[in-house]
Amino acid sequence: VLMLPATALTIACSREIAYIVYCRGKFTLDDTIQTANVLVCYAAGLAAWGIHTVISRGFYAMRDTVTPTWVGTLSLFASLPVYWFLMHAFAERGLAAASSVGISIYAAFLYVIFERRTGSEAWRGEVQLLIALAALATVAGFGALGATSLLDGILPWTTLVGSLVRLVLGTLVAAGLYIGSAILFKVNDVVDIAAAVFRRGPRHSKA
């Protein structure tokens, strides 16, 4: 629910994030652009990292630490040709993309094994939810990219203030579109989390 919009926002605002974090000292704008490109490739695997973490804990709850280990080992070996090809074809971007491919393979295998182990019939609904969330995140990401692009002539990303403002704007637009689209299309998992966050609000201590 949260990793997919985080992926979309990271991709949409990759230059701003890279500039804020790294662009100082001997780190040039060219270095920042290359780092942003690598960040985009790594961000593509964020959702898979989230899925892998949740499912692994499901195995641990069943006192099974072996299955995630051997699945991870097999996935690593299966990913080696991908690493080799992408590294030679796209250098550092290829390594980042291969990392995302590898964790996606791992998460997919682990999910299938977990569903068969538990005998759950909920996988169709879970896949449908994942597709819906991906669609909402795509809308949010394009919205963030469009909103930040409007500031190109006013606040370019090549300044610290510009990157900060653009990142804040992109985050607000992405969050608004993600939650708004979820409400419009009745994706209740997103709506419920958003409602819980807004309902909690800031806590005030009693004197």
mmCIF file of C-alpha atoms in Angstrom, residues 56-184:
data_model
loop_
_atom_site.group_PDB
_atom_site.id
_atom_site.type_symbol
_atom_site.label_atom_id
_atom_site.label_comp_id
_atom_site.label_asym_id
_atom_site.label_seq_id
_atom_site.Cartn_x
_atom_site.Cartn_y
_atom_site.Cartn_z
ATOM 1 C CA SER A 56 9.622 -13.801 5.137
ATOM 2 C CA ARG A 57 8.131 -12.895 8.498
ATOM 3 C CA GLY A 58 5.225 -15.194 7.686
ATOM 4 C CA PHE A 59 7.672 -18.075 7.296
ATOM 5 C CA TYR A 60 9.453 -17.077 10.506
ATOM 6 C CA ALA A 61 6.108 -17.089 12.323
ATOM 7 C CA MET A 62 5.714 -20.700 11.187
ATOM 8 C CA ARG A 63 9.186 -21.436 12.625
ATOM 9 C CA ASP A 64 10.591 -21.909 9.132
ATOM 10 C CA THR A 65 13.815 -20.003 8.529
ATOM 11 C CA VAL A 66 15.131 -22.456 5.953
ATOM 12 C CA THR A 67 12.723 -21.780 3.093
ATOM 13 C CA PRO A 68 13.470 -18.035 2.739
ATOM 14 C CA THR A 69 17.179 -18.892 2.806
ATOM 15 C CA TRP A 70 17.209 -21.512 0.067
ATOM 16 C CA VAL A 71 14.741 -19.568 -2.082
ATOM 17 C CA GLY A 72 16.974 -16.516 -1.747
ATOM 18 C CA THR A 73 20.041 -18.550 -2.705
ATOM 19 C CA LEU A 74 18.355 -20.028 -5.779
ATOM 20 C CA SER A 75 17.036 -16.597 -6.770
ATOM 21 C CA LEU A 76 20.546 -15.185 -6.503
ATOM 22 C CA PHE A 77 21.958 -17.817 -8.842
ATOM 23 C CA ALA A 78 19.022 -17.350 -11.227
ATOM 24 C CA SER A 79 19.747 -13.611 -11.295
ATOM 25 C CA LEU A 80 23.458 -13.900 -12.087
ATOM 26 C CA PRO A 81 22.976 -13.895 -15.892
ATOM 27 C CA VAL A 82 20.756 -10.835 -15.515
ATOM 28 C CA TYR A 83 23.443 -9.082 -13.462
ATOM 29 C CA TRP A 84 26.106 -9.955 -16.009
ATOM 30 C CA PHE A 85 24.092 -8.791 -19.019
ATOM 31 C CA LEU A 86 22.730 -5.579 -17.528
ATOM 32 C CA MET A 87 26.076 -4.604 -15.979
ATOM 33 C CA HIS A 88 27.843 -4.891 -19.337
ATOM 34 C CA ALA A 89 25.008 -3.209 -21.197
ATOM 35 C CA PHE A 90 24.222 -0.304 -18.854
ATOM 36 C CA ALA A 91 27.083 -0.146 -16.294
ATOM 37 C CA GLU A 92 25.980 1.148 -12.875
ATOM 38 C CA ARG A 93 22.359 1.537 -13.976
ATOM 39 C CA GLY A 94 22.408 -2.084 -15.072
ATOM 40 C CA LEU A 95 23.624 -3.246 -11.666
ATOM 41 C CA ALA A 96 20.842 -1.297 -9.962
ATOM 42 C CA ALA A 97 18.232 -2.658 -12.380
ATOM 43 C CA ALA A 98 19.552 -6.199 -11.890
ATOM 44 C CA SER A 99 19.191 -5.776 -8.137
ATOM 45 C CA SER A 100 15.534 -4.864 -8.612
ATOM 46 C CA VAL A 101 15.007 -7.814 -10.956
ATOM 47 C CA GLY A 102 16.672 -10.164 -8.473
ATOM 48 C CA ILE A 103 14.578 -9.120 -5.488
ATOM 49 C CA SER A 104 11.440 -9.285 -7.647
ATOM 50 C CA ILE A 105 12.229 -12.888 -8.602
ATOM 51 C CA TYR A 106 12.901 -13.711 -4.948
ATOM 52 C CA ALA A 107 9.652 -12.113 -3.748
ATOM 53 C CA ALA A 108 7.603 -13.827 -6.460
ATOM 54 C CA PHE A 109 8.951 -17.310 -5.675
ATOM 55 C CA LEU A 110 8.585 -16.766 -1.950
ATOM 56 C CA TYR A 111 4.984 -15.591 -2.385
ATOM 57 C CA VAL A 112 4.011 -18.639 -4.469
ATOM 58 C CA ILE A 113 5.571 -21.051 -1.970
ATOM 59 C CA PHE A 114 3.929 -19.295 0.978
ATOM 60 C CA GLU A 115 0.492 -19.403 -0.648
ATOM 61 C CA ARG A 116 0.847 -23.120 -1.399
ATOM 62 C CA ARG A 117 2.181 -23.838 2.081
ATOM 63 C CA THR A 118 -0.743 -22.109 3.788
ATOM 64 C CA GLY A 119 -3.381 -23.271 1.294
ATOM 65 C CA SER A 120 -4.715 -19.737 1.053
ATOM 66 C CA GLU A 121 -7.319 -18.925 -1.599
ATOM 67 C CA ALA A 122 -6.817 -15.172 -1.256
ATOM 68 C CA TRP A 123 -4.117 -14.823 -3.918
ATOM 69 C CA ARG A 124 -6.519 -13.671 -6.640
ATOM 70 C CA GLY A 125 -7.730 -10.806 -4.491
ATOM 71 C CA GLU A 126 -4.161 -9.957 -3.509
ATOM 72 C CA VAL A 127 -3.024 -9.862 -7.141
ATOM 73 C CA GLN A 128 -6.003 -7.684 -8.071
ATOM 74 C CA LEU A 129 -5.159 -5.342 -5.201
ATOM 75 C CA LEU A 130 -1.532 -5.164 -6.326
ATOM 76 C CA ILE A 131 -2.610 -4.229 -9.856
ATOM 77 C CA ALA A 132 -4.978 -1.575 -8.496
ATOM 78 C CA LEU A 133 -2.274 -0.120 -6.249
ATOM 79 C CA ALA A 134 0.194 -0.071 -9.134
ATOM 80 C CA ALA A 135 -2.321 1.858 -11.253
ATOM 81 C CA LEU A 136 -2.937 4.386 -8.450
ATOM 82 C CA ALA A 137 0.809 4.777 -7.896
ATOM 83 C CA THR A 138 1.351 5.370 -11.617
ATOM 84 C CA VAL A 139 -1.199 8.173 -11.583
ATOM 85 C CA ALA A 140 0.438 9.637 -8.469
ATOM 86 C CA GLY A 141 3.901 9.429 -10.007
ATOM 87 C CA PHE A 142 2.916 11.133 -13.251
ATOM 88 C CA GLY A 143 1.088 13.785 -11.236
ATOM 89 C CA ALA A 144 4.188 14.482 -9.159
ATOM 90 C CA LEU A 145 6.347 14.621 -12.287
ATOM 91 C CA GLY A 146 3.947 17.015 -13.982
ATOM 92 C CA ALA A 147 3.657 19.272 -10.932
ATOM 93 C CA THR A 148 7.417 19.557 -10.491
ATOM 94 C CA SER A 149 7.909 20.179 -14.217
ATOM 95 C CA LEU A 150 5.736 23.297 -13.913
ATOM 96 C CA LEU A 151 8.463 24.812 -11.734
ATOM 97 C CA ASP A 152 11.268 24.280 -14.264
ATOM 98 C CA GLY A 153 11.437 27.935 -15.242
ATOM 99 C CA ILE A 154 10.896 29.243 -11.706
ATOM 100 C CA LEU A 155 12.649 26.885 -9.293
ATOM 101 C CA PRO A 156 15.006 24.515 -11.145
ATOM 102 C CA TRP A 157 16.096 21.334 -9.424
ATOM 103 C CA THR A 158 19.732 22.424 -9.741
ATOM 104 C CA THR A 159 19.480 24.521 -6.559
ATOM 105 C CA LEU A 160 18.960 23.279 -3.017
ATOM 106 C CA VAL A 161 15.880 25.449 -2.460
ATOM 107 C CA GLY A 162 14.474 24.418 -5.820
ATOM 108 C CA SER A 163 14.955 20.715 -5.117
ATOM 109 C CA LEU A 164 13.422 21.009 -1.637
ATOM 110 C CA VAL A 165 10.354 22.897 -2.867
ATOM 111 C CA ARG A 166 9.877 20.557 -5.811
ATOM 112 C CA LEU A 167 10.202 17.475 -3.612
ATOM 113 C CA VAL A 168 7.649 18.798 -1.129
ATOM 114 C CA LEU A 169 5.282 19.740 -3.959
ATOM 115 C CA GLY A 170 5.724 16.365 -5.639
ATOM 116 C CA THR A 171 5.051 14.552 -2.371
ATOM 117 C CA LEU A 172 1.869 16.514 -1.691
ATOM 118 C CA VAL A 173 0.564 16.040 -5.226
ATOM 119 C CA ALA A 174 1.428 12.328 -5.277
ATOM 120 C CA ALA A 175 -0.208 11.739 -1.885
ATOM 121 C CA GLY A 176 -3.315 13.679 -2.891
ATOM 122 C CA LEU A 177 -3.701 11.831 -6.179
ATOM 123 C CA TYR A 178 -3.018 8.445 -4.610
ATOM 124 C CA ILE A 179 -5.544 8.875 -1.810
ATOM 125 C CA GLY A 180 -8.044 10.700 -4.018
ATOM 126 C CA SER A 181 -7.912 8.003 -6.695
ATOM 127 C CA ALA A 182 -8.279 5.330 -4.014
ATOM 128 C CA ILE A 183 -11.420 7.020 -2.716
ATOM 129 C CA LEU A 184 -12.780 7.464 -6.245
#
